[in-house]
C-alpha cells in the first residue's frame, strides 16, 4: 500500500445538536466531551472502573487492567459477574419486572410483548434444560436461529450457566455451520425448524442436519418450533425446545463467573480463507457495550429502542442483546425482511411502537431511498429522537436523506464505527454534544485512544490518510482468536508495538473528525457484512471446474460493494452461462447467499507479477471501470488486462 491513502472527499455541512436535545443529554456539549475524553484517556482505569460500577458484580475486581502479558489483556481480574443476571435479574429486582423488554414482531405479522420477568423466567427454564442435557461451564454451544425472542433467550441461557455461545447468522450455509462447529468443538446446537424471510421459510434445521452429517461432536440439538415446516428429528440427538422446558423450574441461580470467563465466540472474515473466531469475555465486554449504549444513543428509561441488525452479527450481540439489556431498555425486535410485504414495514413498526432510537445500516438506507419516499411519508415518525448507522461508511447523500426523511431534520445521527473485534462502538458522535457532518463517525468514544498512523508509526496530520489504530487497551476488546493466539498477535498487534491495528484506512479533518475510508486488507463489505475475498476464492476453487480464482469488490449503489469473481477454468472445461450460475450457487452453498458473486468473469489467465502474485489492484480498477492506475511494469502479460476488461463488460449488470 502506498504511503498516502488518498482522501479527497470534502464535506462542509455541519449539524449541531439542538439546544433542547443537548440540555437533556448525558453529555451536553463538545467542551464537556473534550474534558471527559481527555480525563478518560489520561486515566482509562478510572474511567472504565466507573463504568463497570454501573453493572452488578457478585464480587468486585482487584485490578482494573492487567496488561503485563500484552496483547493478552485481563480486565477486572478477581471480579465475579454473570452476564445474564446483569441483563435480567437486576432489572426485576429493581422493580422493572413488568416493563416490556422485547416488543417482538414476526414477519407474518404475529406479535409478542415480553416483560423482563418473563424473559428471565424463559431464560432460567431454558438454562435448566441445557444443564439437564449435560451442558456446563465452558462448553461451546452453536446457535443458529431466526430473529425470535428465543434467540436472545438461548444466548442469555448459555451466559447464565457459563457456556460459550457461538452464534451463526441464519443466512449462512450448512458448510459454514460445519466449519464453525469444528473450530469451536461445540457439543450442542440450538436452532429452529425454520425462520420466515420474505414470505418463505429458511430451512434452518435442515441446514443443521447437513452440517451434522460431517461433524460428529454434537450430542444435543434443541429445535424451536417456529414455522411448522417439516423437519427430521434424529432420535437420541434432536429434541424440541417446548418439550425440554415443559414443567421445568424457572429458578436457575446466576453463578458468578470470573470477569475473564469467555462469553462468546463470533466468527468473522479476515484476509485469509479461514474465518477468525473472535473471543469475547464477560466483565469487560459488558462494561464496553453497556456504557456505549447509554452514552452514544443517549439512552433514557422511557426510550423505545430498535436495532434492525440480526443477532448473528456483532451488532446483534452488542446492541440487541448485551448493551440494551444491561441497561434495562425496552426494545423492538423484528424477524423478517425490510421489504416484506412492502418497503414500508420498518416505518409502520416505528409508528406502532413509538420507537425513539433507531439503529440501522447504510445499505438499508440506500435501499429505502431507491424504493421511494412515499413508503416513509405515510407514517408518523415523530417519536424518533436519535438515529444511528453502522457497518460501513455512509455516503453523504444517504446521510442527508436519513436526517431529513426519517429524522424529520430534528434527530442527531450517530455514525458508529466499530468491529466484531472491538466489541463495542469506538468512534461515534455523542448525540447531545458532537456537531456532525455527513459521512464522518466524528470522535473516539470516552476512554478510547484512537489515532491514525503512517507507515513509520508517526501520527498523521489532518487530511493525511493512514492506518486507523487504537493505542490503549479497552475493556471490550477481543481477547484472542479462538485457538489461534499467533494469528491474533500477528493480525492486530504485529504492525505497531502494543498498538491495535484495526485494518481500516482513515484520516482526520481540520476539526478532528475521523473519516473511515475503508478496509486496507482484502475484506469486502457487502451490505454492511464482512466477507473475505479469500473465503470466496477458496469456495470457488473447491468446485471441480475451477483452477484458480481472484475475487474483488466493485462499487455498488445499494450494497456498498458487489462481489466480482475472476475464474480460470481447468483445462478442457467450457465457460458457459450454466457454469457461471452453478459457480454462484456453489458459493451460496459453501458460505451463504450473501457471498454469491454478482458477476463471474471467465478469465483464461489472471494478471500476475513475474513472481506469480495475482495483481488484485488491477482487477479492482477493471471492475470499478476506472483507468488503470499505478505501476504495471511488474505485470507479466500485458494483453491479459485488455482481455479481462472486455470480458467483464460482457457480464457486468451495473
Ligand atoms: C466497517 C460491524 C465506516 C469497517 C460493527 C470495519 C465502518 C468493519 C463503520 C467491521 C462506520 C463498520 N463507518 N466503516 N460507521 N462501521 N465499518 O466486524 O471497515 O462486521 O472494520 O463490525 O466494518 O465490520 P464488522
XYZ file of C-alpha atoms and ligand atoms in Angstrom:
679
model
C 0.000 0.000 0.000
C 1.200 3.492 -0.777
C 2.195 5.883 1.947
C -0.568 8.301 1.285
C -4.010 6.887 1.184
C -5.807 9.386 -0.960
C -8.542 11.317 0.701
C -10.155 13.885 -1.494
C -13.617 13.933 -0.017
C -14.602 17.304 1.411
C -17.764 17.928 3.340
C -18.599 21.265 4.865
C -22.144 20.814 6.110
C -22.155 20.777 9.894
C -25.174 19.890 12.033
C -25.018 20.733 15.710
C -27.483 19.102 18.117
C -30.390 21.341 19.076
C -30.141 23.241 22.367
C -33.227 21.370 23.517
C -31.663 17.966 22.825
C -28.338 18.895 24.419
C -29.965 20.240 27.575
C -31.323 16.782 28.426
C -28.428 14.688 27.125
C -25.945 12.677 29.204
C -23.139 14.759 27.674
C -24.277 18.257 26.783
C -21.559 19.987 24.807
C -18.396 19.436 22.844
C -16.458 21.113 25.674
C -17.861 18.607 28.130
C -16.985 15.745 25.778
C -13.459 17.113 25.278
C -12.867 17.368 29.006
C -14.301 13.913 29.669
C -12.345 12.381 26.821
C -9.093 13.955 27.980
C -9.600 12.711 31.509
C -10.702 9.261 30.325
C -7.691 8.590 28.108
C -5.255 10.032 30.617
C -6.607 7.706 33.269
C -8.512 4.927 31.495
C -8.553 2.728 34.598
C -10.536 5.357 36.483
C -12.973 5.893 33.621
C -13.589 2.206 32.912
C -13.928 1.260 36.551
C -16.566 3.985 36.928
C -18.402 2.403 34.008
C -18.007 -1.094 35.410
C -19.540 0.118 38.705
C -22.833 0.512 36.833
C -23.014 -3.263 36.460
C -23.844 -5.799 39.135
C -20.764 -7.662 40.381
C -21.098 -10.630 42.703
C -17.553 -9.850 43.742
C -15.683 -6.670 42.923
C -12.447 -6.840 40.911
C -8.957 -6.474 42.370
C -7.292 -4.867 39.364
C -8.894 -2.860 36.561
C -6.445 -3.783 33.812
C -3.621 -6.279 33.758
C -1.647 -5.640 30.560
C 1.517 -7.400 31.671
C 1.035 -10.179 29.104
C 0.170 -7.778 26.260
C -1.588 -8.118 23.869
C -3.483 -10.589 26.052
C -5.470 -8.319 28.342
C -7.133 -9.103 31.618
C -9.829 -6.688 32.694
C -11.402 -6.575 36.145
C -9.360 -9.533 37.327
C -10.640 -11.025 40.553
C -14.196 -9.864 39.817
C -17.125 -12.266 39.608
C -20.054 -11.472 37.361
C -22.930 -13.104 35.495
C -23.960 -11.501 32.192
C -27.493 -12.845 32.234
C -28.072 -11.591 35.779
C -26.994 -8.147 34.598
C -29.379 -8.245 31.652
C -32.382 -9.689 33.513
C -32.494 -10.375 37.295
C -31.085 -6.978 38.184
C -33.966 -5.151 36.487
C -36.569 -7.429 38.032
C -35.004 -6.809 41.463
C -35.167 -3.078 40.748
C -38.934 -3.348 40.283
C -38.901 -3.293 36.493
C -40.186 -6.853 36.047
C -43.377 -5.729 34.329
C -41.596 -3.478 31.890
C -41.519 -4.771 28.326
C -38.057 -5.987 27.377
C -38.935 -7.029 23.832
C -41.757 -5.913 21.571
C -41.397 -8.677 19.047
C -42.814 -8.562 15.515
C -42.787 -11.715 13.406
C -42.559 -11.390 9.660
C -46.036 -12.869 9.009
C -47.476 -10.260 11.398
C -47.651 -12.157 14.698
C -46.659 -10.107 17.729
C -45.494 -10.728 21.295
C -44.613 -8.406 24.139
C -42.241 -9.953 26.644
C -41.517 -8.374 30.012
C -38.235 -8.599 31.889
C -39.830 -11.045 34.366
C -40.990 -13.278 31.529
C -37.664 -13.100 29.758
C -35.927 -14.034 32.999
C -38.252 -16.995 33.573
C -37.822 -18.191 29.972
C -34.055 -17.873 30.251
C -33.917 -19.766 33.554
C -36.100 -22.568 32.235
C -34.003 -22.948 29.135
C -30.787 -22.728 31.154
C -32.081 -25.582 33.298
C -32.906 -27.508 30.128
C -29.331 -27.017 28.894
C -27.985 -28.231 32.214
C -30.287 -31.257 32.156
C -28.659 -32.253 28.858
C -25.235 -32.049 30.450
C -24.160 -28.665 29.096
C -21.881 -26.931 31.553
C -19.485 -24.062 32.124
C -17.012 -23.654 29.270
C -18.854 -25.876 26.768
C -19.366 -24.358 23.338
C -22.923 -24.128 22.020
C -23.701 -23.174 18.440
C -26.824 -21.056 17.958
C -28.456 -20.879 14.502
C -31.763 -19.118 14.951
C -34.217 -16.782 13.289
C -34.823 -13.344 14.827
C -37.180 -14.528 17.535
C -37.015 -13.761 21.278
C -35.762 -17.301 21.852
C -32.531 -16.342 20.080
C -31.853 -13.898 22.924
C -33.088 -16.444 25.465
C -30.655 -19.023 24.066
C -27.714 -16.610 24.311
C -28.628 -15.455 27.822
C -29.212 -19.039 28.990
C -25.725 -20.010 27.831
C -24.290 -16.952 29.578
C -26.199 -17.835 32.711
C -24.525 -21.217 33.075
C -21.150 -20.135 31.714
C -21.460 -21.977 28.390
C -19.823 -20.148 25.483
C -22.193 -19.299 22.641
C -21.178 -19.209 19.025
C -23.994 -17.649 17.021
C -24.044 -18.331 13.295
C -26.043 -15.969 11.086
C -29.208 -17.679 9.775
C -28.235 -16.760 6.197
C -25.074 -18.858 6.317
C -24.924 -22.313 4.787
C -24.506 -25.832 6.163
C -20.809 -25.745 5.277
C -20.349 -22.557 7.308
C -22.089 -24.212 10.260
C -19.867 -27.261 9.957
C -16.668 -25.165 9.827
C -17.703 -23.270 12.963
C -18.696 -26.443 14.794
C -15.317 -27.946 14.016
C -13.301 -24.935 15.027
C -15.183 -24.352 18.275
C -15.645 -28.072 19.013
C -19.229 -27.384 20.012
C -21.214 -30.121 21.715
C -24.718 -28.689 21.342
C -26.727 -26.757 18.760
C -29.749 -24.541 19.317
C -31.837 -23.954 16.205
C -35.411 -23.744 14.922
C -37.366 -25.683 12.341
C -37.215 -22.583 10.153
C -37.382 -18.814 10.067
C -39.511 -16.511 7.962
C -37.790 -14.491 5.259
C -39.712 -12.610 2.543
C -42.698 -14.861 2.931
C -40.675 -18.047 2.591
C -39.242 -20.432 5.144
C -35.485 -20.662 5.632
C -34.892 -24.363 6.422
C -32.646 -23.875 9.430
C -32.974 -27.370 10.884
C -32.258 -28.992 7.508
C -29.061 -26.927 7.233
C -28.011 -28.056 10.705
C -28.713 -31.685 9.747
C -26.493 -31.350 6.707
C -23.698 -29.845 8.814
C -24.025 -32.638 11.354
C -23.599 -35.258 8.632
C -19.993 -34.088 8.540
C -19.384 -33.313 12.219
C -19.835 -35.824 14.984
C -19.231 -33.917 18.190
C -22.789 -32.677 18.806
C -24.751 -34.538 21.452
C -27.919 -32.462 21.580
C -29.800 -30.313 19.068
C -32.533 -28.140 20.581
C -35.173 -27.277 17.985
C -37.617 -24.420 18.433
C -40.896 -24.783 16.575
C -41.354 -21.567 14.624
C -42.632 -22.183 11.087
C -44.112 -25.659 11.460
C -42.240 -26.749 8.368
C -41.413 -30.407 8.176
C -38.179 -31.462 9.835
C -36.414 -34.722 10.512
C -35.689 -35.338 14.184
C -32.812 -37.704 14.855
C -33.650 -39.957 17.755
C -31.344 -39.575 20.728
C -29.887 -36.296 19.465
C -32.642 -33.879 18.451
C -35.122 -32.551 20.993
C -37.926 -29.992 20.794
C -37.409 -26.797 22.753
C -41.015 -26.852 24.020
C -40.649 -30.396 25.349
C -37.377 -29.591 27.072
C -38.770 -26.614 29.014
C -42.122 -28.203 29.763
C -42.597 -28.358 33.517
C -39.024 -27.225 34.141
C -38.329 -24.873 37.038
C -37.843 -21.197 36.279
C -35.376 -20.943 39.109
C -31.779 -21.106 37.971
C -29.433 -19.182 40.233
C -26.953 -16.996 38.358
C -23.488 -18.140 39.257
C -20.758 -15.503 39.315
C -18.038 -16.235 36.780
C -14.584 -14.740 36.522
C -14.628 -11.421 34.691
C -12.419 -13.024 32.046
C -14.666 -16.060 31.605
C -15.356 -16.475 27.848
C -18.829 -15.189 26.956
C -18.898 -15.952 23.253
C -17.049 -16.701 20.058
C -18.197 -14.939 16.913
C -16.624 -15.835 13.589
C -15.705 -13.054 11.205
C -13.861 -12.701 7.924
C -10.226 -11.825 7.654
C -7.793 -11.747 4.797
C -7.228 -15.493 4.671
C -9.772 -18.139 3.714
C -10.494 -19.265 7.267
C -12.896 -17.151 9.362
C -11.486 -15.975 12.676
C -13.170 -16.992 15.919
C -13.237 -13.694 17.788
C -13.311 -14.393 21.510
C -15.019 -12.007 23.928
C -15.100 -12.377 27.682
C -17.622 -11.289 30.276
C -16.920 -8.305 32.557
C -15.070 -6.082 30.125
C -17.388 -6.820 27.221
C -20.438 -5.905 29.290
C -18.738 -2.740 30.545
C -17.997 -1.634 26.988
C -21.368 -2.448 25.495
C -23.427 -1.092 28.401
C -21.572 2.222 28.626
C -21.521 2.892 24.879
C -25.213 2.065 24.631
C -26.041 4.598 27.322
C -23.891 7.466 26.041
C -23.959 7.017 22.275
C -27.705 6.527 21.968
C -28.250 8.907 24.898
C -30.453 6.187 26.325
C -33.082 7.177 28.924
C -35.545 4.982 30.809
C -38.540 5.950 28.645
C -36.892 5.265 25.291
C -38.055 2.580 22.894
C -35.018 1.334 21.056
C -34.784 -0.608 17.820
C -31.692 -2.067 16.211
C -32.501 -3.730 12.896
C -29.423 -5.989 12.828
C -29.519 -9.768 13.091
C -28.255 -11.470 16.258
C -25.908 -13.422 14.007
C -23.635 -10.367 13.680
C -21.723 -8.490 16.336
C -24.212 -5.612 16.161
C -26.928 -8.012 17.277
C -24.776 -9.331 20.132
C -23.717 -5.937 21.453
C -26.686 -3.722 20.601
C -29.691 -6.046 20.709
C -28.729 -8.406 23.494
C -25.999 -7.283 25.883
C -25.785 -3.467 25.686
C -29.503 -2.603 25.713
C -30.449 -5.399 28.100
C -27.706 -4.476 30.573
C -29.332 -1.025 30.575
C -32.822 -2.487 31.057
C -34.012 -0.969 27.793
C -37.328 -1.671 26.096
C -36.690 -2.649 22.523
C -38.295 -3.780 19.312
C -37.151 -6.983 17.639
C -38.307 -7.785 14.105
C -37.978 -11.167 12.464
C -38.071 -10.512 8.780
C -37.026 -8.526 5.747
C -37.362 -4.727 5.478
C -39.416 -5.073 2.297
C -41.959 -7.645 3.386
C -44.745 -7.319 2.483
C -43.560 -3.931 1.237
C -40.857 -1.311 1.750
C -42.856 0.487 4.427
C -42.586 -2.290 7.020
C -39.979 -0.553 9.212
C -41.837 2.761 9.323
C -45.067 1.033 10.258
C -43.218 -0.588 13.171
C -41.622 2.710 14.254
C -45.077 4.306 14.308
C -46.768 1.354 16.066
C -44.262 1.122 18.907
C -43.280 4.807 19.036
C -39.643 3.924 18.552
C -37.400 6.725 19.798
C -33.917 5.377 18.995
C -33.388 3.669 15.650
C -30.136 1.946 14.596
C -29.642 0.541 11.099
C -27.125 0.103 8.272
C -26.282 2.442 5.373
C -27.114 -0.301 2.878
C -30.688 -0.397 4.217
C -30.928 3.383 3.963
C -29.807 3.276 0.338
C -32.394 0.586 -0.404
C -35.107 2.777 1.165
C -34.053 5.750 -0.942
C -34.361 3.590 -4.028
C -37.779 2.271 -3.020
C -39.206 5.793 -2.865
C -40.183 8.367 -0.239
C -43.888 7.553 -0.405
C -43.236 4.469 1.758
C -41.970 6.733 4.512
C -44.337 9.649 4.185
C -47.420 7.635 5.149
C -46.240 7.252 8.737
C -45.865 9.345 11.844
C -42.220 9.095 12.792
C -42.282 11.922 15.322
C -41.392 9.562 18.199
C -37.836 9.259 16.846
C -35.160 11.295 18.609
C -31.811 9.587 17.832
C -30.757 7.793 14.636
C -27.730 5.566 14.229
C -25.813 3.828 11.462
C -23.249 1.051 11.480
C -21.367 -1.298 9.206
C -19.725 0.810 6.537
C -19.013 4.413 5.670
C -22.265 6.210 4.920
C -22.314 8.282 1.784
C -23.315 11.909 2.485
C -26.355 11.686 0.207
C -27.787 8.758 2.192
C -26.946 10.539 5.456
C -28.888 13.649 4.367
C -31.884 11.565 3.314
C -31.832 9.725 6.661
C -31.692 13.014 8.524
C -34.467 14.697 6.538
C -36.884 11.890 5.683
C -36.570 9.639 8.719
C -35.352 12.083 11.334
C -37.529 14.980 10.202
C -34.425 17.168 10.320
C -34.576 17.000 14.104
C -32.731 13.834 15.174
C -28.969 13.697 15.643
C -27.361 10.889 13.650
C -24.698 8.779 15.321
C -22.484 7.197 12.665
C -20.824 4.478 14.734
C -17.511 2.927 13.742
C -16.501 -0.347 15.334
C -15.775 -4.006 14.596
C -16.526 -7.545 15.705
C -13.108 -7.364 17.347
C -13.695 -4.133 19.263
C -16.903 -5.493 20.835
C -18.369 -2.039 21.318
C -18.601 1.236 19.400
C -15.242 3.018 19.278
C -15.774 6.161 17.212
C -19.092 7.991 17.152
C -20.715 11.293 17.911
C -22.349 11.723 21.312
C -25.721 12.965 20.114
C -26.090 15.888 22.530
C -22.508 17.013 22.253
C -20.858 16.414 18.910
C -21.503 18.513 15.812
C -21.970 16.015 12.972
C -21.052 16.106 9.300
C -22.489 13.668 6.769
C -20.029 10.805 6.302
C -17.836 11.019 9.391
C -18.054 8.902 12.545
C -16.519 12.001 14.249
C -14.725 11.346 17.579
C -13.399 8.495 19.689
C -15.662 7.328 22.490
C -14.693 8.125 26.070
C -11.729 6.036 27.166
C -10.793 5.236 23.560
C -7.431 6.459 22.310
C -7.871 6.304 18.526
C -5.274 7.646 16.115
C -4.161 7.474 12.506
C -0.584 6.415 11.864
C 1.647 6.371 8.814
C 3.899 3.513 7.740
C 6.611 4.523 10.204
C 4.219 4.804 13.104
C 4.051 8.595 13.198
C 0.710 10.220 13.743
C -0.753 11.625 10.533
C -1.705 15.274 10.316
C -5.188 16.460 9.334
C -6.285 15.270 5.888
C -3.398 12.848 5.642
C -4.549 9.286 5.070
C -3.156 6.468 7.213
C -4.000 3.418 9.268
C -6.582 3.547 11.996
C -5.282 2.277 15.334
C -6.281 2.173 18.992
C -3.339 2.983 21.229
C -4.634 1.816 24.584
C -6.472 -1.365 25.544
C -10.209 -1.097 26.228
C -12.438 -3.488 28.206
C -14.498 -4.971 25.360
C -11.516 -5.688 23.110
C -11.250 -9.205 21.698
C -9.060 -11.360 23.911
C -7.735 -13.637 21.192
C -8.639 -15.524 18.043
C -10.026 -18.804 19.314
C -7.317 -21.468 19.294
C -5.010 -19.201 17.290
C -3.182 -16.721 19.548
C -0.366 -16.389 16.997
C -2.762 -15.126 14.339
C -4.283 -12.759 16.912
C -0.879 -11.253 17.656
C 0.158 -11.007 14.072
C -3.101 -9.631 12.659
C -3.830 -6.914 15.198
C -0.602 -6.227 17.070
C 2.081 -7.063 14.527
C 2.340 -3.728 12.781
C 2.959 -1.314 15.664
C 4.260 -2.415 19.059
C 1.496 -2.541 21.678
C -0.995 -0.803 19.395
C -4.188 -2.317 17.969
C -4.381 -2.200 14.171
C -7.999 -2.034 13.006
C -7.391 -2.836 9.352
C -9.203 0.293 8.145
C -7.777 3.305 6.353
C -8.797 6.688 7.724
C -7.994 10.388 8.004
C -8.978 13.202 10.282
C -10.280 16.553 9.054
C -9.385 20.035 10.297
C -11.926 19.730 13.105
C -10.517 16.451 14.412
C -13.263 14.229 12.968
C -12.323 10.699 11.903
C -13.285 9.706 8.353
C -13.128 5.988 7.666
C -12.031 5.301 4.119
C -12.455 1.527 4.039
C -10.533 -1.687 4.563
C -6.819 -1.916 3.937
C -6.907 -5.695 3.600
C -8.839 -7.972 1.290
C -12.038 -7.801 3.232
C -15.200 -6.792 1.377
C -18.162 -5.031 2.865
C -21.289 -6.324 1.156
C -24.492 -4.814 2.541
C -22.603 -3.997 5.716
C -21.449 -7.587 6.111
C -17.842 -8.600 6.231
C -16.657 -11.097 3.638
C -13.093 -12.123 2.959
C -12.154 -12.276 -0.711
C -10.015 -15.309 0.180
C -13.044 -17.094 1.608
C -14.997 -16.662 -1.620
C -11.938 -17.677 -3.609
C -11.457 -20.895 -1.695
C -15.149 -21.678 -2.112
C -14.764 -21.243 -5.878
C -11.604 -23.308 -6.100
C -13.351 -26.127 -4.247
C -15.548 -26.568 -7.352
C -14.297 -29.271 -9.715
C -14.290 -26.979 -12.759
C -12.172 -24.195 -11.263
C -8.395 -23.972 -11.479
C -7.865 -20.538 -9.985
C -9.854 -17.511 -8.964
C -9.447 -13.955 -7.770
C -12.288 -12.113 -6.086
C -12.586 -8.354 -5.763
C -15.280 -5.882 -4.823
C -16.769 -3.277 -7.104
C -18.764 -0.244 -6.018
C -22.493 -0.966 -5.809
C -25.078 1.705 -5.146
C -27.178 -0.254 -2.637
C -24.916 -2.973 -1.293
C -21.871 -0.754 -0.991
C -19.774 -3.410 -2.642
C -20.666 -6.192 -5.044
C -18.622 -9.364 -5.414
C -16.866 -9.997 -8.731
C -15.149 -13.330 -9.280
C -12.493 -13.814 -11.924
C -12.293 -17.511 -12.614
C -9.817 -19.580 -14.599
C -11.275 -22.951 -15.513
C -9.454 -26.233 -15.641
C -8.178 -27.497 -18.997
C -10.990 -28.624 -21.247
C -13.861 -27.077 -19.222
C -16.114 -24.852 -21.325
C -17.091 -21.437 -19.914
C -20.889 -21.353 -20.204
C -23.708 -19.316 -18.637
C -24.845 -22.513 -16.991
C -21.482 -22.974 -15.323
C -21.430 -19.367 -14.212
C -24.772 -19.931 -12.483
C -23.530 -23.143 -10.989
C -20.465 -21.420 -9.561
C -22.585 -18.692 -7.978
C -24.762 -21.328 -6.363
C -21.710 -23.241 -5.264
C -20.507 -20.188 -3.333
C -24.004 -19.919 -1.865
C -23.738 -23.494 -0.646
C -20.231 -23.110 0.692
C -20.707 -19.801 2.520
C -24.200 -18.383 2.148
C -26.296 -16.342 -0.275
C -24.673 -13.009 0.656
C -21.347 -14.228 -0.722
C -22.637 -15.200 -4.180
C -20.655 -13.299 -6.819
C -22.674 -10.707 -8.701
C -20.531 -11.384 -11.728
C -18.425 -14.346 -12.714
C -15.797 -13.381 -15.262
C -14.174 -16.318 -17.014
C -10.548 -15.470 -17.477
C -8.173 -17.642 -19.476
C -5.392 -16.071 -17.404
C -5.203 -13.788 -14.372
C -2.914 -10.766 -14.286
C 0.173 -11.728 -12.330
C 3.544 -10.374 -11.425
C 6.618 -12.169 -12.676
C 6.839 -13.851 -9.310
C 3.323 -15.193 -9.769
C 1.309 -12.939 -7.428
C -2.158 -12.012 -8.637
C -2.363 -8.238 -9.147
C -5.623 -7.540 -7.411
C -5.163 -3.816 -7.730
C -5.578 -4.155 -11.495
C -8.685 -6.286 -11.107
C -10.167 -3.679 -8.775
C -9.543 -0.967 -11.353
C -11.132 -3.115 -14.053
C -14.317 -3.710 -12.087
C -14.518 -0.102 -10.911
C -14.393 0.906 -14.566
C -11.580 3.283 -13.711
C -8.437 3.851 -15.660
C -5.661 1.524 -14.695
C -3.708 3.415 -12.101
C -0.225 2.932 -10.846
C 2.611 0.794 -11.888
C 2.010 -2.077 -14.277
C 5.645 -2.684 -15.126
C 5.719 -5.778 -12.935
C 2.817 -7.249 -14.902
C 3.963 -10.334 -16.691
C 1.485 -10.401 -19.523
C 0.062 -7.060 -20.631
C -2.508 -8.420 -23.032
C -4.430 -10.139 -20.283
C -5.725 -6.855 -18.869
C -7.430 -5.718 -22.051
C -8.932 -9.157 -22.379
C -10.343 -9.083 -18.847
C -11.757 -5.599 -19.335
C -13.657 -6.850 -22.332
C -14.861 -9.988 -20.542
C -16.038 -8.002 -17.544
C -18.056 -5.600 -19.712
C -19.869 -8.598 -21.190
C -21.173 -9.863 -17.860
C -21.456 -6.555 -15.972
C -25.006 -5.978 -14.769
C -24.485 -2.454 -13.471
C -16.622 -1.213 8.633
C -19.506 -4.158 12.315
C -17.175 3.155 8.282
C -15.123 -1.068 8.860
C -19.845 -3.379 13.585
C -14.858 -2.080 9.957
C -17.498 1.073 9.187
C -15.791 -3.198 9.576
C -18.408 1.609 10.125
C -16.191 -4.063 10.744
C -18.695 3.011 10.067
C -18.195 -0.526 10.474
N -18.049 3.733 9.127
N -16.884 1.849 8.278
N -19.558 3.605 10.877
N -18.824 0.587 10.904
N -17.398 -0.246 9.427
O -16.766 -6.685 12.151
O -14.443 -1.407 7.682
O -18.907 -6.692 10.789
O -13.517 -2.509 10.014
O -18.441 -4.999 12.573
O -16.943 -2.528 9.037
O -17.198 -4.976 10.392
P -17.846 -5.936 11.468
